[in-house]
Short mmCIF file of N, CA, C and O in Angstrom, two decimals:
data_model
loop_
_atom_site.label_atom_id
_atom_site.label_comp_id
_atom_site.label_asym_id
_atom_site.label_seq_id
_atom_site.Cartn_x
_atom_site.Cartn_y
_atom_site.Cartn_z
N GLN U 1 8.19 119.24 94.60
CA GLN U 1 8.37 120.04 95.49
C GLN U 1 9.25 121.04 95.05
O GLN U 1 10.01 121.15 94.75
N VAL U 2 8.60 122.33 95.43
CA VAL U 2 9.16 123.44 94.77
C VAL U 2 10.34 124.08 95.74
O VAL U 2 10.15 123.73 97.03
N GLN U 3 11.36 124.45 95.16
CA GLN U 3 12.58 124.88 95.68
C GLN U 3 12.93 126.35 95.65
O GLN U 3 12.72 126.83 94.60
N LEU U 4 13.14 126.96 97.09
CA LEU U 4 13.56 128.53 96.67
C LEU U 4 14.89 128.94 97.22
O LEU U 4 15.31 128.34 98.02
N VAL U 5 15.11 129.78 96.60
CA VAL U 5 16.49 130.55 96.95
C VAL U 5 16.60 132.05 96.86
O VAL U 5 15.96 132.52 96.02
N GLU U 6 16.79 132.57 98.20
CA GLU U 6 16.32 134.27 98.38
C GLU U 6 18.11 134.59 98.21
O GLU U 6 19.06 133.82 98.36
N SER U 7 17.81 136.19 97.78
CA SER U 7 19.07 136.52 97.37
C SER U 7 19.11 138.10 97.59
O SER U 7 18.03 138.38 97.69
N GLY U 8 19.90 138.88 97.67
CA GLY U 8 20.01 140.52 97.98
C GLY U 8 20.08 140.99 99.25
O GLY U 8 19.86 142.10 99.42
N GLY U 9 20.39 140.21 100.40
CA GLY U 9 20.57 140.44 101.55
C GLY U 9 21.89 141.31 101.55
O GLY U 9 22.75 141.42 100.97
N GLY U 10 21.92 142.07 102.99
CA GLY U 10 23.38 142.94 102.93
C GLY U 10 23.22 143.88 104.25
O GLY U 10 21.94 143.66 104.81
N LEU U 11 23.90 144.71 104.41
CA LEU U 11 24.08 145.84 105.16
C LEU U 11 23.64 146.92 104.37
O LEU U 11 23.91 147.55 103.44
N VAL U 12 22.59 147.70 105.13
CA VAL U 12 22.08 149.25 104.95
C VAL U 12 22.00 149.97 105.75
O VAL U 12 21.89 149.45 106.70
N GLN U 13 22.15 151.38 105.73
CA GLN U 13 22.01 152.51 106.57
C GLN U 13 20.47 152.29 106.98
O GLN U 13 19.60 152.54 106.07
N PRO U 14 19.89 152.97 108.19
CA PRO U 14 18.65 153.36 108.62
C PRO U 14 18.23 154.54 107.36
O PRO U 14 19.01 155.32 106.93
N GLY U 15 17.05 154.47 106.87
CA GLY U 15 16.30 155.51 105.94
C GLY U 15 16.86 154.76 104.54
O GLY U 15 16.25 154.97 103.38
N GLY U 16 17.28 153.58 104.15
CA GLY U 16 17.92 153.15 102.85
C GLY U 16 16.76 152.12 102.21
O GLY U 16 16.04 151.89 103.21
N SER U 17 17.23 151.40 101.45
CA SER U 17 16.40 150.77 100.65
C SER U 17 17.28 149.37 100.25
O SER U 17 18.45 149.46 100.21
N LEU U 18 16.62 148.43 99.93
CA LEU U 18 17.05 147.10 99.61
C LEU U 18 16.25 146.47 99.12
O LEU U 18 14.81 146.04 99.38
N THR U 19 16.54 145.37 98.03
CA THR U 19 15.48 144.36 97.30
C THR U 19 16.03 143.06 97.17
O THR U 19 17.16 142.76 97.10
N LEU U 20 15.23 142.17 97.85
CA LEU U 20 15.37 140.65 97.97
C LEU U 20 14.64 140.04 96.50
O LEU U 20 13.54 140.50 96.45
N SER U 21 15.20 138.98 96.31
CA SER U 21 14.81 138.15 95.25
C SER U 21 14.47 137.03 95.68
O SER U 21 15.34 136.08 96.54
N CYS U 22 13.54 136.20 95.12
CA CYS U 22 13.35 134.69 95.53
C CYS U 22 13.26 133.99 94.12
O CYS U 22 12.14 134.31 93.49
N VAL U 23 13.84 132.81 94.00
CA VAL U 23 13.81 132.21 92.51
C VAL U 23 13.49 130.80 92.85
O VAL U 23 14.15 130.25 93.66
N ALA U 24 12.47 130.60 92.26
CA ALA U 24 11.82 129.14 92.59
C ALA U 24 12.01 128.18 91.30
O ALA U 24 12.26 128.46 90.27
N SER U 25 12.24 126.87 91.85
CA SER U 25 12.34 125.74 91.19
C SER U 25 11.61 124.27 91.14
O SER U 25 11.62 124.37 92.54
N GLY U 26 11.45 123.77 90.18
CA GLY U 26 10.62 122.17 90.71
C GLY U 26 9.32 122.91 91.02
O GLY U 26 9.00 124.02 91.10
N GLY U 27 8.46 121.99 91.18
CA GLY U 27 6.87 122.37 91.43
C GLY U 27 6.36 123.17 90.21
O GLY U 27 6.70 123.21 89.15
N THR U 28 5.11 123.59 90.60
CA THR U 28 4.79 124.63 89.35
C THR U 28 4.33 126.04 90.34
O THR U 28 3.59 126.24 91.45
N PHE U 29 5.35 126.87 90.04
CA PHE U 29 5.41 128.09 90.95
C PHE U 29 4.25 128.74 90.67
O PHE U 29 3.71 129.31 91.94
N SER U 30 3.31 128.99 89.74
CA SER U 30 2.31 129.74 89.70
C SER U 30 0.96 129.00 90.36
O SER U 30 0.28 129.82 90.65
N GLN U 31 1.08 127.97 90.85
CA GLN U 31 -0.09 127.57 91.71
C GLN U 31 0.40 127.60 93.26
O GLN U 31 -0.53 127.28 93.92
N HIS U 32 1.15 128.44 93.60
CA HIS U 32 1.43 128.60 95.03
C HIS U 32 1.34 130.26 95.08
O HIS U 32 1.93 131.03 94.51
N ALA U 33 0.76 130.71 96.26
CA ALA U 33 1.10 131.89 97.06
C ALA U 33 2.20 131.82 97.74
O ALA U 33 2.86 130.92 98.07
N ILE U 34 2.95 133.14 97.47
CA ILE U 34 4.37 133.29 98.10
C ILE U 34 4.44 134.45 99.00
O ILE U 34 3.71 135.42 99.03
N GLY U 35 4.91 134.01 100.23
CA GLY U 35 4.98 134.98 101.07
C GLY U 35 6.63 135.04 101.62
O GLY U 35 7.29 134.38 101.60
N TRP U 36 6.83 136.20 102.14
CA TRP U 36 8.13 136.73 102.79
C TRP U 36 7.98 136.72 104.49
O TRP U 36 7.08 137.07 104.74
N PHE U 37 8.68 136.12 104.96
CA PHE U 37 8.98 136.07 106.67
C PHE U 37 10.27 136.65 107.13
O PHE U 37 11.22 136.13 106.27
N ARG U 38 10.38 136.92 108.41
CA ARG U 38 11.59 137.31 108.88
C ARG U 38 11.60 136.73 110.29
O ARG U 38 10.65 136.68 111.09
N GLN U 39 12.79 137.02 110.68
CA GLN U 39 13.25 136.38 112.24
C GLN U 39 14.51 136.97 112.64
O GLN U 39 15.40 137.01 111.90
N SER U 40 14.74 137.55 113.85
CA SER U 40 15.55 138.40 114.40
C SER U 40 15.98 137.22 115.44
O SER U 40 14.95 136.65 116.12
N PRO U 41 17.06 137.39 116.17
CA PRO U 41 17.69 136.58 117.14
C PRO U 41 16.54 136.90 118.26
O PRO U 41 16.49 137.92 118.79
N GLY U 42 16.25 135.65 118.88
CA GLY U 42 15.56 135.71 120.27
C GLY U 42 13.80 136.18 119.98
O GLY U 42 13.02 135.98 120.88
N SER U 43 13.55 135.94 118.54
CA SER U 43 12.26 136.46 118.44
C SER U 43 11.43 135.35 117.30
O SER U 43 12.17 134.62 116.77
N GLU U 44 10.12 135.37 117.34
CA GLU U 44 9.51 134.50 116.54
C GLU U 44 9.48 134.68 115.00
O GLU U 44 9.63 136.22 114.83
N ARG U 45 9.41 134.04 114.20
CA ARG U 45 9.29 134.26 112.60
C ARG U 45 8.13 135.13 112.68
O ARG U 45 6.90 134.80 113.07
N GLU U 46 8.37 136.31 111.88
CA GLU U 46 7.27 137.41 111.57
C GLU U 46 6.81 137.07 110.39
O GLU U 46 7.54 137.10 109.06
N PHE U 47 5.41 137.47 109.99
CA PHE U 47 5.04 137.72 108.57
C PHE U 47 5.44 138.76 108.37
O PHE U 47 5.15 139.99 108.56
N VAL U 48 5.75 139.12 106.65
CA VAL U 48 6.25 140.45 106.48
C VAL U 48 5.25 140.66 105.16
O VAL U 48 4.71 141.72 104.97
N ALA U 49 5.26 139.84 104.16
CA ALA U 49 4.27 140.44 102.78
C ALA U 49 3.85 138.72 102.37
O ALA U 49 4.54 137.90 102.49
N GLU U 50 2.59 138.69 101.51
CA GLU U 50 2.04 137.65 100.82
C GLU U 50 1.58 138.25 99.57
O GLU U 50 1.20 139.18 99.58
N ILE U 51 1.86 137.42 98.57
CA ILE U 51 1.06 137.37 97.26
C ILE U 51 0.62 136.27 96.53
O ILE U 51 1.08 135.29 96.72
N LYS U 52 -0.68 136.58 96.01
CA LYS U 52 -1.34 135.32 95.81
C LYS U 52 -0.88 135.08 94.56
O LYS U 52 0.18 135.52 93.61
N LYS U 53 -1.60 133.88 93.64
CA LYS U 53 -1.34 133.01 92.65
C LYS U 53 -0.77 133.93 91.63
O LYS U 53 -0.27 134.28 90.54
N ASN U 54 -2.26 134.98 91.31
CA ASN U 54 -1.98 135.80 90.18
C ASN U 54 -1.45 137.33 90.56
O ASN U 54 -1.42 138.02 89.52
N GLY U 55 -0.87 137.61 91.52
CA GLY U 55 -0.36 138.85 91.91
C GLY U 55 -1.29 139.87 92.27
O GLY U 55 -0.57 140.79 92.34
N ARG U 56 -2.49 139.66 92.18
CA ARG U 56 -3.39 140.86 92.41
C ARG U 56 -3.71 141.18 93.74
O ARG U 56 -4.45 142.11 94.30
N MET U 57 -3.39 140.43 94.90
CA MET U 57 -4.08 140.51 96.24
C MET U 57 -2.65 140.41 97.27
O MET U 57 -2.72 139.60 97.96
N PRO U 58 -2.19 141.58 97.00
CA PRO U 58 -0.78 141.59 97.84
C PRO U 58 -1.26 141.63 99.46
O PRO U 58 -2.00 142.41 99.70
N ASP U 59 -0.62 141.60 100.53
CA ASP U 59 -1.06 141.73 102.06
C ASP U 59 0.42 141.84 102.62
O ASP U 59 1.64 141.58 102.21
N TYR U 60 0.36 142.69 103.61
CA TYR U 60 1.53 143.08 104.32
C TYR U 60 1.61 143.04 105.53
O TYR U 60 0.30 143.02 106.29
N GLY U 61 2.50 142.53 106.70
CA GLY U 61 2.53 142.90 108.14
C GLY U 61 2.04 144.37 108.59
O GLY U 61 2.88 145.15 107.51
N GLU U 62 1.86 144.46 109.70
CA GLU U 62 1.37 145.93 110.21
C GLU U 62 2.42 146.60 110.01
O GLU U 62 2.31 147.80 109.73
N PHE U 63 3.75 146.19 110.43
CA PHE U 63 4.86 147.23 110.36
C PHE U 63 5.95 147.70 109.37
O PHE U 63 6.54 148.14 109.35
N VAL U 64 5.61 146.89 108.47
CA VAL U 64 6.08 147.02 106.95
C VAL U 64 5.09 147.89 105.60
O VAL U 64 5.52 148.28 104.82
N LYS U 65 3.80 147.72 106.10
CA LYS U 65 2.78 148.22 105.53
C LYS U 65 3.42 149.71 105.08
O LYS U 65 3.55 150.72 105.78
N GLY U 66 2.97 150.01 103.57
CA GLY U 66 3.49 151.20 103.15
C GLY U 66 5.08 151.41 102.82
O GLY U 66 5.43 152.81 102.31
N ARG U 67 5.89 150.50 103.40
CA ARG U 67 7.29 150.81 103.05
C ARG U 67 7.62 149.52 102.39
O ARG U 67 8.61 149.75 101.52
N PHE U 68 7.17 148.28 102.58
CA PHE U 68 7.56 147.50 101.49
C PHE U 68 6.61 147.16 100.22
O PHE U 68 5.33 147.22 100.38
N THR U 69 7.01 146.57 99.18
CA THR U 69 6.22 145.95 98.33
C THR U 69 6.52 144.81 97.52
O THR U 69 7.81 144.45 97.27
N ILE U 70 5.60 143.59 97.70
CA ILE U 70 6.14 142.48 97.21
C ILE U 70 5.54 142.43 95.40
O ILE U 70 4.15 142.80 95.34
N SER U 71 6.36 141.62 94.82
CA SER U 71 5.84 141.53 93.28
C SER U 71 6.19 140.05 92.76
O SER U 71 7.23 139.34 93.60
N ARG U 72 5.56 139.71 91.72
CA ARG U 72 6.04 138.48 91.41
C ARG U 72 6.07 138.33 89.78
O ARG U 72 5.32 139.24 89.17
N ASN U 73 6.72 137.43 89.08
CA ASN U 73 6.70 137.48 87.53
C ASN U 73 6.81 135.60 87.51
O ASN U 73 7.74 135.09 87.41
N ASN U 74 5.63 135.20 87.21
CA ASN U 74 5.55 133.76 86.93
C ASN U 74 6.30 133.31 85.90
O ASN U 74 6.52 132.13 85.83
N ALA U 75 6.58 134.22 85.01
CA ALA U 75 7.21 134.03 83.68
C ALA U 75 8.45 133.25 83.94
O ALA U 75 8.96 132.06 83.25
N ASN U 76 9.29 133.81 85.08
CA ASN U 76 10.85 133.49 85.18
C ASN U 76 10.70 133.11 86.64
O ASN U 76 11.95 132.59 87.24
N ASN U 77 9.47 132.42 87.46
CA ASN U 77 9.60 131.86 88.59
C ASN U 77 10.11 132.76 89.47
O ASN U 77 11.14 132.33 90.37
N THR U 78 10.01 134.11 89.73
CA THR U 78 10.48 134.91 90.66
C THR U 78 9.47 135.91 91.17
O THR U 78 8.75 136.36 90.71
N VAL U 79 10.14 136.16 92.81
CA VAL U 79 9.40 137.02 93.70
C VAL U 79 10.28 138.02 94.20
O VAL U 79 11.36 137.64 94.55
N TRP U 80 9.98 139.38 93.95
CA TRP U 80 10.63 140.19 94.68
C TRP U 80 10.00 140.78 95.79
O TRP U 80 8.78 141.01 96.29
N LEU U 81 10.81 141.42 96.88
CA LEU U 81 10.28 142.37 97.70
C LEU U 81 11.25 143.61 98.09
O LEU U 81 12.54 143.35 98.40
N GLN U 82 10.69 144.52 97.60
CA GLN U 82 11.21 145.93 97.79
C GLN U 82 11.02 146.88 99.04
O GLN U 82 9.95 146.64 99.76
N MET U 83 12.23 147.05 99.87
CA MET U 83 11.87 147.56 101.18
C MET U 83 12.53 148.90 101.32
O MET U 83 13.71 148.78 100.69
N ASN U 84 11.58 149.70 101.55
CA ASN U 84 12.32 150.92 101.58
C ASN U 84 12.15 151.91 103.20
O ASN U 84 11.53 150.93 103.93
N ASN U 85 12.82 152.87 103.23
CA ASN U 85 12.95 153.63 104.51
C ASN U 85 12.93 152.52 105.71
O ASN U 85 12.35 152.31 106.74
N LEU U 86 14.16 151.81 105.62
CA LEU U 86 14.49 150.61 106.32
C LEU U 86 14.86 151.32 108.16
O LEU U 86 15.37 152.21 107.96
N THR U 87 14.39 150.52 109.07
CA THR U 87 14.98 150.77 110.21
C THR U 87 15.65 149.78 110.92
O THR U 87 15.61 148.60 110.43
N PRO U 88 16.20 149.72 112.01
CA PRO U 88 17.12 148.70 112.68
C PRO U 88 16.02 147.75 113.12
O PRO U 88 16.39 146.36 113.11
N ASP U 89 14.80 148.06 113.42
CA ASP U 89 13.67 146.98 113.67
C ASP U 89 13.51 146.14 112.52
O ASP U 89 12.85 144.97 112.81
N ASP U 90 13.91 146.43 111.40
CA ASP U 90 13.94 145.74 110.10
C ASP U 90 14.79 144.30 110.04
O ASP U 90 14.94 143.56 108.92
N SER U 91 15.92 144.56 110.75
CA SER U 91 17.05 143.72 110.58
C SER U 91 16.51 142.16 111.00
O SER U 91 15.52 141.95 111.86
N GLY U 92 17.11 141.14 110.17
CA GLY U 92 17.01 139.76 110.54
C GLY U 92 16.97 138.79 109.28
O GLY U 92 17.43 139.46 108.39
N VAL U 93 16.77 137.65 109.51
CA VAL U 93 16.94 136.69 108.22
C VAL U 93 15.62 136.71 107.48
O VAL U 93 14.58 136.59 108.20
N TYR U 94 15.69 137.02 106.10
CA TYR U 94 14.62 137.28 105.38
C TYR U 94 14.35 135.77 104.87
O TYR U 94 15.18 135.50 104.19
N TYR U 95 13.08 135.17 105.10
CA TYR U 95 12.81 133.83 104.43
C TYR U 95 11.77 133.72 103.37
O TYR U 95 10.80 134.68 103.17
N CYS U 96 11.71 133.28 102.03
CA CYS U 96 10.90 133.19 101.26
C CYS U 96 10.27 132.13 101.43
O CYS U 96 10.93 130.74 101.36
N ALA U 97 9.09 131.67 101.28
CA ALA U 97 8.23 130.47 101.39
C ALA U 97 6.93 130.49 100.28
O ALA U 97 6.45 131.50 99.91
N ALA U 98 6.74 128.94 99.96
CA ALA U 98 5.33 128.77 99.31
C ALA U 98 4.30 128.23 100.06
O ALA U 98 4.42 127.06 100.75
N GLN U 99 3.30 128.70 100.00
CA GLN U 99 2.09 128.33 100.60
C GLN U 99 1.65 126.69 100.26
O GLN U 99 1.97 126.44 99.07
N LYS U 100 0.98 126.16 100.91
CA LYS U 100 0.53 124.50 100.88
C LYS U 100 -0.45 124.51 99.42
O LYS U 100 -0.91 125.49 99.62
N GLU U 101 -0.28 123.72 98.83
CA GLU U 101 -1.36 123.62 97.71
C GLU U 101 -3.02 123.54 97.92
O GLU U 101 -3.11 122.69 98.92
N GLY U 102 -3.79 123.89 97.40
CA GLY U 102 -4.87 123.88 97.84
C GLY U 102 -5.34 124.91 99.07
O GLY U 102 -6.60 124.69 99.40
N VAL U 103 -4.84 125.48 99.65
CA VAL U 103 -5.16 126.56 100.88
C VAL U 103 -5.92 127.40 100.41
O VAL U 103 -5.64 128.45 99.37
N GLY U 104 -7.22 127.77 101.00
CA GLY U 104 -7.73 128.83 100.73
C GLY U 104 -7.59 129.89 101.83
O GLY U 104 -6.20 130.29 101.93
N MET U 105 -8.75 130.63 102.32
CA MET U 105 -8.56 131.77 103.22
C MET U 105 -7.84 131.38 104.67
O MET U 105 -8.51 129.94 104.83
N VAL U 106 -7.03 131.84 105.01
CA VAL U 106 -6.50 131.18 106.43
C VAL U 106 -6.28 132.44 107.43
O VAL U 106 -6.28 133.75 107.12
N LEU U 107 -6.60 132.25 108.81
CA LEU U 107 -6.49 132.88 109.70
C LEU U 107 -5.43 133.46 110.36
O LEU U 107 -4.11 132.93 109.51
N LYS U 108 -4.97 134.75 110.25
CA LYS U 108 -3.62 135.37 110.41
C LYS U 108 -2.92 134.43 111.24
O LYS U 108 -1.89 134.35 111.28
N VAL U 109 -3.18 134.02 112.41
CA VAL U 109 -2.54 133.20 113.60
C VAL U 109 -2.27 132.03 113.16
O VAL U 109 -1.28 131.40 113.37
N LYS U 110 -2.60 131.49 111.88
CA LYS U 110 -2.33 130.04 111.25
C LYS U 110 -1.65 130.28 109.85
O LYS U 110 -1.25 129.11 109.38
N ARG U 111 -1.27 131.52 109.49
CA ARG U 111 -0.81 131.88 108.32
C ARG U 111 0.67 131.32 108.26
O ARG U 111 0.94 130.30 106.93
N LEU U 112 1.43 131.24 109.18
CA LEU U 112 2.92 130.50 109.15
C LEU U 112 2.68 129.35 108.94
O LEU U 112 3.64 128.62 108.20
N SER U 113 1.84 128.37 109.35
CA SER U 113 1.81 127.02 109.48
C SER U 113 1.20 126.44 107.99
O SER U 113 1.36 125.40 107.78
N SER U 114 0.73 127.41 107.29
CA SER U 114 0.35 127.17 105.96
C SER U 114 1.49 127.29 104.82
O SER U 114 1.16 126.67 103.58
N TYR U 115 2.40 127.96 105.18
CA TYR U 115 3.69 127.63 104.42
C TYR U 115 4.56 126.65 104.52
O TYR U 115 4.88 126.47 105.73
N VAL U 116 4.52 125.78 103.64
CA VAL U 116 5.49 124.41 103.70
C VAL U 116 6.68 124.47 102.82
O VAL U 116 7.82 123.33 103.54
N TYR U 117 6.93 125.28 102.29
CA TYR U 117 8.15 125.10 101.24
C TYR U 117 8.91 126.61 101.51
O TYR U 117 8.56 127.44 101.34
N TRP U 118 10.36 126.60 102.29
CA TRP U 118 10.91 127.35 102.74
C TRP U 118 12.61 127.44 101.85
O TRP U 118 13.12 126.41 101.72
N GLY U 119 12.84 128.45 101.67
CA GLY U 119 14.00 128.77 101.20
C GLY U 119 15.23 128.92 102.56
O GLY U 119 14.76 128.71 103.53
N GLN U 120 16.35 129.07 102.41
CA GLN U 120 17.38 129.12 103.26
C GLN U 120 17.51 130.45 104.28
O GLN U 120 17.98 130.67 105.12
N GLY U 121 16.98 131.68 103.58
CA GLY U 121 16.99 132.78 104.05
C GLY U 121 18.20 133.83 103.70
O GLY U 121 19.01 133.16 103.21
N THR U 122 18.06 134.88 103.54
CA THR U 122 18.98 135.94 103.48
C THR U 122 19.40 137.05 104.49
O THR U 122 18.10 137.46 104.88
N GLN U 123 20.47 137.52 105.14
CA GLN U 123 20.50 138.27 106.17
C GLN U 123 20.45 139.62 105.71
O GLN U 123 20.67 140.30 104.52
N VAL U 124 19.42 140.43 106.32
CA VAL U 124 19.28 141.99 106.15
C VAL U 124 19.98 142.42 107.54
O VAL U 124 19.16 142.11 108.71
N THR U 125 20.77 143.40 107.51
CA THR U 125 21.26 144.04 108.67
C THR U 125 20.97 145.56 108.59
O THR U 125 21.75 146.22 107.56
N VAL U 126 20.33 146.42 109.32
CA VAL U 126 20.12 147.63 109.23
C VAL U 126 20.69 148.43 110.24
O VAL U 126 20.36 148.34 111.33
N SER U 127 21.76 149.20 110.18
CA SER U 127 22.69 149.90 111.01
C SER U 127 23.22 151.18 110.43
O SER U 127 23.89 151.06 109.22
N SER U 128 23.82 151.85 111.35
CA SER U 128 24.62 152.85 110.87
C SER U 128 26.02 152.54 111.67
O SER U 128 26.88 153.48 111.30
#
């Protein structure tokens, strides 16, 4: 079973940038698609970004597209999320997750349930 640990969260002013990292251990990292999700108080968990096994097909949530970039390095079992031009609406706990083995195409409404290995999260606060 793969284990994930996020880091890099903190306080940033609107318009600023922040980079999150996710380090995996156990399992076989390169065999999993990796996603980032976020959740703010009183809201459901929201899809942020996803990267496939080979890193060639990144996908992004509608409200972060063009501002966030996901990348991975399978050699050191690490995934990054570069976040630029942050707004207060980007605040929340950011989670790194690994998709279940053998999953193919997944409907957007079912994407969250396809991720079964989760980190503990890292807090991102965007405020002046």
